[in-house]
Tab-separated table of C-alpha atoms and ligand atoms in Angstrom:
chain	number	residue	atom	x	y	z
A	1	MET	CA	15.460	16.445	6.618
A	2	LYS	CA	14.078	16.072	3.100
A	3	VAL	CA	12.371	12.902	1.852
A	4	LEU	CA	11.379	12.074	-1.707
A	5	VAL	CA	7.910	10.513	-1.794
A	6	CYS	CA	7.455	8.733	-5.122
A	7	GLY	CA	3.731	8.200	-5.604
A	8	GLY	CA	2.880	10.807	-2.975
A	9	ALA	CA	-0.343	11.759	-4.786
A	10	GLY	CA	-1.764	8.269	-4.320
A	11	TYR	CA	-3.843	6.782	-1.536
A	12	ILE	CA	-1.142	5.642	0.895
A	13	GLY	CA	1.481	8.124	-0.324
A	14	SER	CA	-0.731	11.148	0.370
A	15	HIS	CA	-1.264	10.034	3.972
A	16	MET	CA	2.522	9.660	4.276
A	17	VAL	CA	3.125	13.155	2.939
A	18	ARG	CA	0.844	14.557	5.589
A	19	ARG	CA	2.590	12.567	8.305
A	20	LEU	CA	6.061	13.724	7.214
A	21	SER	CA	4.979	17.373	7.194
A	22	HIS	CA	3.456	16.892	10.627
A	23	ASP	CA	6.780	15.481	11.873
A	24	GLY	CA	8.724	18.481	10.527
A	25	ILE	CA	10.253	16.505	7.647
A	26	GLU	CA	10.068	18.114	4.195
A	27	PRO	CA	8.372	15.838	1.643
A	28	VAL	CA	8.919	16.280	-2.084
A	29	VAL	CA	6.267	14.437	-4.082
A	30	PHE	CA	7.122	12.858	-7.427
A	31	ASP	CA	4.125	11.383	-9.227
A	32	ASN	CA	2.958	10.897	-12.808
A	33	LEU	CA	-0.694	11.373	-11.746
A	34	SER	CA	-1.698	8.246	-13.661
A	35	THR	CA	-3.771	7.160	-10.671
A	36	GLY	CA	-2.889	9.814	-8.080
A	37	HIS	CA	-4.585	13.145	-7.429
A	38	ARG	CA	-2.865	16.533	-7.380
A	39	GLU	CA	-5.363	17.703	-4.721
A	40	ALA	CA	-4.168	14.963	-2.363
A	41	VAL	CA	-0.680	16.486	-2.141
A	42	GLY	CA	-1.796	19.652	-0.375
A	43	ASP	CA	0.965	22.248	0.111
A	44	ALA	CA	3.899	19.859	-0.293
A	45	THR	CA	6.355	20.433	-3.136
A	46	PHE	CA	5.045	18.563	-6.157
A	47	VAL	CA	7.029	17.415	-9.196
A	48	GLN	CA	5.150	15.704	-12.000
A	49	GLY	CA	7.275	13.018	-13.598
A	50	ASP	CA	7.618	9.365	-14.396
A	51	LEU	CA	10.014	6.725	-13.079
A	52	LEU	CA	10.292	5.350	-16.597
A	53	GLU	CA	11.748	8.685	-17.784
A	54	ARG	CA	15.334	8.805	-16.613
A	55	ASP	CA	15.570	12.493	-17.515
A	56	ASP	CA	12.728	13.235	-15.097
A	57	LEU	CA	14.689	11.491	-12.350
A	58	ARG	CA	17.958	13.228	-13.214
A	59	ALA	CA	16.264	16.624	-13.052
A	60	LEU	CA	14.623	15.737	-9.751
A	61	PHE	CA	17.789	14.529	-8.048
A	62	SER	CA	19.851	17.445	-9.353
A	63	ARG	CA	17.351	19.942	-7.955
A	64	HIS	CA	16.970	18.379	-4.490
A	65	ARG	CA	19.290	16.729	-2.006
A	66	PHE	CA	17.300	13.905	-0.352
A	67	ASP	CA	18.108	12.146	2.906
A	68	ALA	CA	15.887	9.188	2.015
A	69	VAL	CA	13.285	7.974	-0.477
A	70	MET	CA	9.855	6.428	0.079
A	71	HIS	CA	8.579	4.586	-2.952
A	72	PHE	CA	4.803	4.123	-3.276
A	73	CYS	CA	4.499	4.213	-7.103
A	74	ALA	CA	3.154	0.991	-8.502
A	75	ARG	CA	0.509	-0.706	-10.459
A	76	SER	CA	-1.224	-2.759	-7.797
A	77	LEU	CA	-4.183	-4.716	-9.137
A	78	VAL	CA	-3.780	-8.479	-9.050
A	79	GLY	CA	-6.290	-9.248	-11.810
A	80	GLU	CA	-4.909	-6.572	-14.141
A	81	SER	CA	-1.393	-7.894	-13.570
A	82	VAL	CA	-2.464	-11.299	-14.866
A	83	GLN	CA	-3.874	-9.642	-18.011
A	84	GLN	CA	-0.990	-7.192	-18.550
A	85	PRO	CA	2.159	-8.666	-16.996
A	86	TYR	CA	4.579	-6.583	-19.074
A	87	ALA	CA	2.980	-3.371	-17.819
A	88	TYR	CA	3.579	-4.582	-14.261
A	89	TYR	CA	7.177	-5.605	-14.805
A	90	GLU	CA	7.911	-2.396	-16.684
A	91	ASN	CA	6.345	-0.061	-14.175
A	92	ASN	CA	7.101	-1.865	-10.919
A	93	VAL	CA	10.467	-3.445	-11.688
A	94	ALA	CA	12.078	-1.347	-14.447
A	95	GLY	CA	10.704	1.878	-12.925
A	96	THR	CA	12.136	0.952	-9.534
A	97	LEU	CA	15.478	0.048	-11.087
A	98	ASN	CA	15.612	3.534	-12.630
A	99	LEU	CA	14.896	5.011	-9.221
A	100	LEU	CA	17.595	2.910	-7.549
A	101	GLN	CA	20.135	3.943	-10.171
A	102	ALA	CA	19.230	7.614	-9.780
A	103	MET	CA	19.580	7.255	-5.998
A	104	ARG	CA	22.991	5.677	-6.412
A	105	GLU	CA	24.189	8.430	-8.771
A	106	ALA	CA	22.975	11.033	-6.288
A	107	ASP	CA	24.428	9.115	-3.325
A	108	VAL	CA	21.080	8.701	-1.549
A	109	GLY	CA	21.397	5.568	0.559
A	110	LYS	CA	18.043	4.894	2.242
A	111	LEU	CA	14.774	3.585	0.817
A	112	VAL	CA	11.414	2.557	2.250
A	113	PHE	CA	9.675	0.384	-0.308
A	114	SER	CA	5.952	-0.452	-0.534
A	115	SER	CA	5.707	-4.203	-0.788
A	116	THR	CA	2.715	-6.447	-0.367
A	117	ALA	CA	1.266	-9.617	1.123
A	118	ALA	CA	1.030	-10.781	-2.505
A	119	VAL	CA	4.742	-11.731	-2.365
A	120	PHE	CA	3.747	-14.817	-0.341
A	121	GLY	CA	1.275	-16.544	-2.677
A	122	HIS	CA	-0.955	-19.186	-1.118
A	123	PRO	CA	-0.689	-19.058	2.670
A	124	GLU	CA	0.741	-22.121	4.367
A	125	THR	CA	0.138	-20.922	7.920
A	126	GLU	CA	-2.717	-19.129	9.673
A	127	LEU	CA	-0.636	-16.023	10.314
A	128	ILE	CA	1.841	-15.032	7.634
A	129	ASP	CA	5.061	-13.812	9.161
A	130	GLU	CA	8.377	-13.009	7.510
A	131	SER	CA	9.542	-16.635	7.656
A	132	HIS	CA	6.707	-17.693	5.319
A	133	PRO	CA	7.984	-18.773	1.866
A	134	THR	CA	7.691	-16.166	-0.883
A	135	ARG	CA	6.039	-17.820	-3.876
A	136	PRO	CA	3.950	-15.159	-5.605
A	137	ILE	CA	1.071	-16.446	-7.716
A	138	ASN	CA	0.519	-13.390	-9.909
A	139	PRO	CA	2.695	-10.847	-11.760
A	140	TYR	CA	1.881	-8.085	-9.245
A	141	GLY	CA	3.273	-10.102	-6.327
A	142	ALA	CA	6.178	-11.302	-8.466
A	143	SER	CA	7.087	-7.735	-9.455
A	144	LYS	CA	7.219	-6.667	-5.801
A	145	ARG	CA	9.241	-9.732	-4.828
A	146	MET	CA	11.714	-8.992	-7.628
A	147	VAL	CA	12.293	-5.557	-6.178
A	148	GLU	CA	12.838	-7.046	-2.710
A	149	ILE	CA	15.538	-9.248	-4.256
A	150	MET	CA	17.089	-6.225	-5.994
A	151	LEU	CA	17.182	-4.423	-2.653
A	152	ALA	CA	19.053	-7.311	-1.017
A	153	ASP	CA	21.574	-7.268	-3.879
A	154	ALA	CA	21.904	-3.482	-3.645
A	155	ALA	CA	22.598	-3.738	0.081
A	156	ARG	CA	25.472	-6.147	-0.551
A	157	ALA	CA	26.924	-4.371	-3.579
A	158	TYR	CA	26.349	-0.705	-2.811
A	159	GLY	CA	25.469	-0.540	0.877
A	160	LEU	CA	21.889	0.622	0.183
A	161	ARG	CA	19.817	0.578	3.362
A	162	SER	CA	16.216	-0.413	2.778
A	163	VAL	CA	13.016	-1.486	4.459
A	164	ALA	CA	10.322	-3.286	2.458
A	165	LEU	CA	6.933	-2.963	4.137
A	166	ARG	CA	4.526	-5.665	3.076
A	167	TYR	CA	1.063	-4.242	3.491
A	168	PHE	CA	-1.859	-6.551	3.935
A	169	ASN	CA	-5.107	-4.661	3.088
A	170	ALA	CA	-4.673	-0.894	3.374
A	171	ALA	CA	-7.926	0.621	4.613
A	172	GLY	CA	-9.558	3.761	5.987
A	173	ALA	CA	-8.702	7.403	5.526
A	174	SER	CA	-7.335	10.345	7.452
A	175	PRO	CA	-9.788	11.127	10.291
A	176	GLN	CA	-9.792	14.723	9.009
A	177	GLY	CA	-11.804	13.372	6.073
A	178	ASP	CA	-10.065	15.420	3.384
A	179	ILE	CA	-7.831	12.756	1.818
A	180	GLY	CA	-8.719	9.143	1.152
A	181	GLU	CA	-8.940	6.294	-1.288
A	182	SER	CA	-10.099	7.154	-4.806
A	183	HIS	CA	-9.461	4.947	-7.808
A	184	SER	CA	-11.114	4.959	-11.181
A	185	PRO	CA	-12.434	2.394	-11.751
A	186	GLU	CA	-12.641	1.420	-8.074
A	187	THR	CA	-11.938	-2.248	-7.391
A	188	HIS	CA	-11.366	-2.374	-3.615
A	189	LEU	CA	-13.816	-3.818	-1.159
A	190	ILE	CA	-14.300	-0.971	1.318
A	191	PRO	CA	-14.909	1.844	-1.200
A	192	ASN	CA	-17.110	-0.469	-3.238
A	193	MET	CA	-19.203	-1.316	-0.159
A	194	LEU	CA	-19.573	2.352	0.702
A	195	CYS	CA	-20.544	3.246	-2.876
A	196	ALA	CA	-23.216	0.553	-2.724
A	197	ALA	CA	-24.403	1.936	0.634
A	198	ASN	CA	-24.669	5.435	-0.824
A	199	GLY	CA	-26.486	4.302	-3.929
A	200	ASP	CA	-23.494	5.539	-6.004
A	201	ALA	CA	-23.104	2.021	-7.360
A	202	PRO	CA	-25.349	-1.003	-7.787
A	203	ALA	CA	-25.218	-3.892	-5.305
A	204	LEU	CA	-21.750	-4.964	-4.209
A	205	LYS	CA	-20.507	-8.100	-5.912
A	206	VAL	CA	-19.111	-10.605	-3.427
A	207	PHE	CA	-16.443	-12.462	-5.346
A	208	GLY	CA	-17.005	-16.087	-4.371
A	209	ASN	CA	-18.670	-17.737	-1.364
A	210	ASP	CA	-17.116	-21.171	-1.730
A	211	TYR	CA	-13.686	-20.493	-0.236
A	212	ALA	CA	-12.281	-22.629	2.577
A	213	THR	CA	-13.231	-20.077	5.244
A	214	PRO	CA	-15.946	-20.205	7.940
A	215	ASP	CA	-18.562	-18.366	5.838
A	216	GLY	CA	-17.069	-19.179	2.418
A	217	THR	CA	-15.946	-15.608	1.615
A	218	CYS	CA	-12.327	-14.433	1.537
A	219	VAL	CA	-10.678	-13.351	4.761
A	220	ARG	CA	-8.342	-10.345	4.810
A	221	ASP	CA	-6.425	-8.297	7.375
A	222	TYR	CA	-7.424	-4.615	7.089
A	223	VAL	CA	-4.849	-2.139	8.388
A	224	HIS	CA	-5.426	1.600	8.648
A	225	VAL	CA	-3.551	3.808	6.210
A	226	ASP	CA	-2.296	6.094	9.016
A	227	ASP	CA	-0.865	3.051	10.800
A	228	LEU	CA	0.948	2.195	7.567
A	229	ALA	CA	2.315	5.747	7.426
A	230	ASP	CA	3.466	5.375	11.027
A	231	ALA	CA	5.385	2.217	10.117
A	232	HIS	CA	7.173	4.162	7.350
A	233	SER	CA	8.240	6.848	9.789
A	234	ARG	CA	9.585	4.153	12.080
A	235	ALA	CA	11.359	2.517	9.147
A	236	LEU	CA	13.200	5.793	8.518
A	237	ASP	CA	14.410	5.815	12.124
A	238	PHE	CA	15.295	2.120	11.891
A	239	MET	CA	17.536	2.682	8.872
A	240	ALA	CA	19.509	5.324	10.738
A	241	SER	CA	20.980	2.564	12.895
A	242	ASN	CA	20.572	-0.582	10.761
A	243	GLU	CA	22.416	-1.467	7.575
A	244	GLY	CA	21.115	-3.936	5.005
A	245	ALA	CA	17.781	-4.822	3.409
A	246	HIS	CA	14.911	-5.623	5.769
A	247	ALA	CA	11.288	-6.663	5.300
A	248	PHE	CA	8.319	-6.397	7.639
A	249	ASN	CA	4.736	-7.627	7.373
A	250	LEU	CA	2.133	-5.043	8.337
A	251	GLY	CA	-1.346	-6.012	9.440
A	252	ASN	CA	-3.503	-6.107	12.541
A	253	GLY	CA	-3.314	-9.889	12.806
A	254	ALA	CA	-7.126	-10.172	12.691
A	255	GLY	CA	-8.986	-11.549	9.704
A	256	PHE	CA	-12.412	-10.409	8.492
A	257	SER	CA	-14.431	-12.146	5.809
A	258	VAL	CA	-16.172	-10.205	3.051
A	259	LEU	CA	-19.531	-10.957	4.717
A	260	GLN	CA	-18.228	-9.737	8.080
A	261	MET	CA	-17.031	-6.548	6.371
A	262	ILE	CA	-20.475	-6.051	4.800
A	263	GLN	CA	-22.049	-6.413	8.232
A	264	ALA	CA	-19.586	-3.976	9.847
A	265	ALA	CA	-19.955	-1.427	7.032
A	266	GLY	CA	-23.748	-1.639	7.287
A	267	GLU	CA	-23.514	-0.755	10.980
A	268	VAL	CA	-21.175	2.179	10.286
A	269	ALA	CA	-23.308	3.541	7.429
A	270	LYS	CA	-26.509	2.804	9.357
A	271	ARG	CA	-28.031	1.141	6.329
A	272	PRO	CA	-27.690	-2.332	4.866
A	273	ILE	CA	-25.122	-2.845	2.114
A	274	PRO	CA	-26.896	-4.357	-0.890
A	275	PHE	CA	-24.866	-7.272	-2.240
A	276	GLU	CA	-25.053	-10.289	-4.493
A	277	VAL	CA	-22.744	-13.275	-4.783
A	278	ALA	CA	-20.668	-13.316	-7.980
A	279	PRO	CA	-18.015	-15.710	-9.306
A	280	ARG	CA	-14.560	-15.787	-7.740
A	281	ARG	CA	-12.034	-13.166	-8.852
A	282	ALA	CA	-8.824	-14.609	-10.344
A	283	GLY	CA	-5.813	-14.665	-8.059
A	284	ASP	CA	-7.579	-14.281	-4.673
A	285	PRO	CA	-6.220	-16.572	-1.918
A	286	ASP	CA	-8.734	-17.733	0.756
A	287	ARG	CA	-7.145	-15.978	3.657
A	288	LEU	CA	-4.366	-13.429	4.177
A	289	VAL	CA	-3.671	-12.436	7.767
A	290	ALA	CA	-0.401	-10.923	8.919
A	291	GLY	CA	1.928	-11.978	11.652
A	292	SER	CA	3.434	-8.572	12.490
A	293	ALA	CA	5.441	-9.452	15.591
A	294	LYS	CA	8.689	-8.478	13.870
A	295	ALA	CA	7.428	-4.967	13.045
A	296	ARG	CA	6.205	-4.580	16.601
A	297	ARG	CA	9.513	-5.750	18.015
A	298	ASP	CA	12.038	-4.095	15.673
A	299	LEU	CA	10.134	-0.968	14.654
A	300	GLY	CA	8.151	-0.531	17.876
A	301	TRP	CA	5.067	-0.405	15.630
A	302	GLN	CA	1.700	-0.634	17.357
A	303	PRO	CA	-1.348	-0.051	15.126
A	304	ARG	CA	-3.684	2.543	16.643
A	305	TYR	CA	-6.716	1.389	14.677
A	306	THR	CA	-7.612	-2.130	15.769
A	307	ASP	CA	-11.412	-1.816	15.621
A	308	ILE	CA	-12.735	-2.630	12.146
A	309	ALA	CA	-15.773	-0.360	12.620
A	310	GLU	CA	-13.513	2.584	13.392
A	311	ILE	CA	-11.376	1.849	10.331
A	312	ILE	CA	-14.464	1.702	8.099
A	313	ASP	CA	-15.854	4.826	9.760
A	314	THR	CA	-12.827	6.894	8.681
A	315	ALA	CA	-13.367	5.647	5.117
A	316	TRP	CA	-17.082	6.458	5.340
A	317	ARG	CA	-16.371	10.024	6.489
A	318	TRP	CA	-14.077	10.521	3.499
A	319	HIS	CA	-16.449	8.803	1.141
A	320	ARG	CA	-19.400	11.067	1.944
A	321	ASN	CA	-17.366	14.229	1.276
A	322	ALA	CA	-14.829	12.976	-1.260
A	323	ARG	CA	-13.204	15.885	-3.085
A	324	TYR	CA	-11.545	13.863	-5.804
B	401	LIG	N1	-13.984	-8.090	-2.968
B	401	LIG	C1	-15.332	-8.350	-3.258
B	401	LIG	N2	-16.023	-7.420	-3.982
B	401	LIG	C2	-15.458	-6.248	-4.431
B	401	LIG	C3	-14.109	-6.002	-4.105
B	401	LIG	C4	-13.405	-6.947	-3.393
B	401	LIG	O1	-15.874	-9.380	-2.881
B	401	LIG	O2	-16.144	-5.453	-5.093
B	401	LIG	C5	-13.230	-9.065	-2.175
B	401	LIG	C6	-11.997	-9.598	-2.876
B	401	LIG	O3	-12.313	-10.742	-3.634
B	401	LIG	C7	-11.062	-9.888	-1.690
B	401	LIG	C8	-11.447	-8.848	-0.656
B	401	LIG	O4	-12.757	-8.388	-1.027
B	401	LIG	O5	-11.348	-11.158	-1.163
B	401	LIG	C9	-10.510	-7.658	-0.615
B	401	LIG	O6	-10.319	-7.195	-1.943
B	401	LIG	P1	-9.600	-5.823	-2.297
B	401	LIG	O7	-9.688	-5.662	-3.786
B	401	LIG	O8	-10.165	-4.725	-1.455
B	401	LIG	O9	-8.106	-6.016	-1.820
B	401	LIG	P2	-7.000	-7.129	-2.222
B	401	LIG	O10	-7.201	-8.253	-1.236
B	401	LIG	O11	-7.205	-7.531	-3.648
B	401	LIG	O12	-5.707	-6.413	-1.999
């Protein structure tokens, strides 16, 4: 079996590539390296190209016969999406449309799509499950929701089978410590905390302490990147016996505030995380915690990493020896 991994040089994609190889499935990575890292791909077949270049896609699909596609390529920063909405719609929506058209031309009928909790907007319930309304409040979430709608249309019109996996907060790194999260500039909480712990960055900025949460800082649901990869593998199996377009929310169902994360990271790193309170960041809802019962039921998904200290510890191991 051969699977195209678009964005396989990125944080979550590179963990997926490793998982596929481990399962005896041949991954072919397609990535423009705008934010990904060639080193993260390891020995897998690598093709440098861009979803916005249809010729790149034609060449790719004429060279390989894929059984399925996993699509991790995206711009994914909420704040940036508010500043540069066209870049988000071009990359995330138009780029995905190019991919879908190339798949159709090549008669490839299965897709696992990286979606996000940002499709929901402001939470109306404590746990966000798939029945929660989708009202994105920023262009990033809107771009992902648009693709989900395209996938439903493609299922009806062309019989495309798809699974959209809505990640809550991807976290941690491979326990082997040789691949992990690396963005430039880094904006995410866990790497920023660990940089502050290491002295690689000044004190962590806590974006807002006046949210409607117990300690005033934002609450998020951190899910390990290898558990996300596991859900993708299960989604592949699921599509073998299920037609149509499906969506699943992926999280541990436990919320941690920024201050709780600082405390946990300090214990893992065995040193306090220096921090200061800064103004709120645009587009951050108070609390995002997943209801993942559907993924557990229909995919048989059971996250292995449920202890936040263990999740942070895998990130810390990577962070101390980061190769890229
Ligand atoms: N956050 C923070 N300081 C940082 C980075 C993030 O206080 O340097 C907060 C952010 O406001 C959010 C949470 O940590 O409430 C998680 O943010 P991250 O960027 O990691 O993920 P997101 O929730 O945006 O997907």
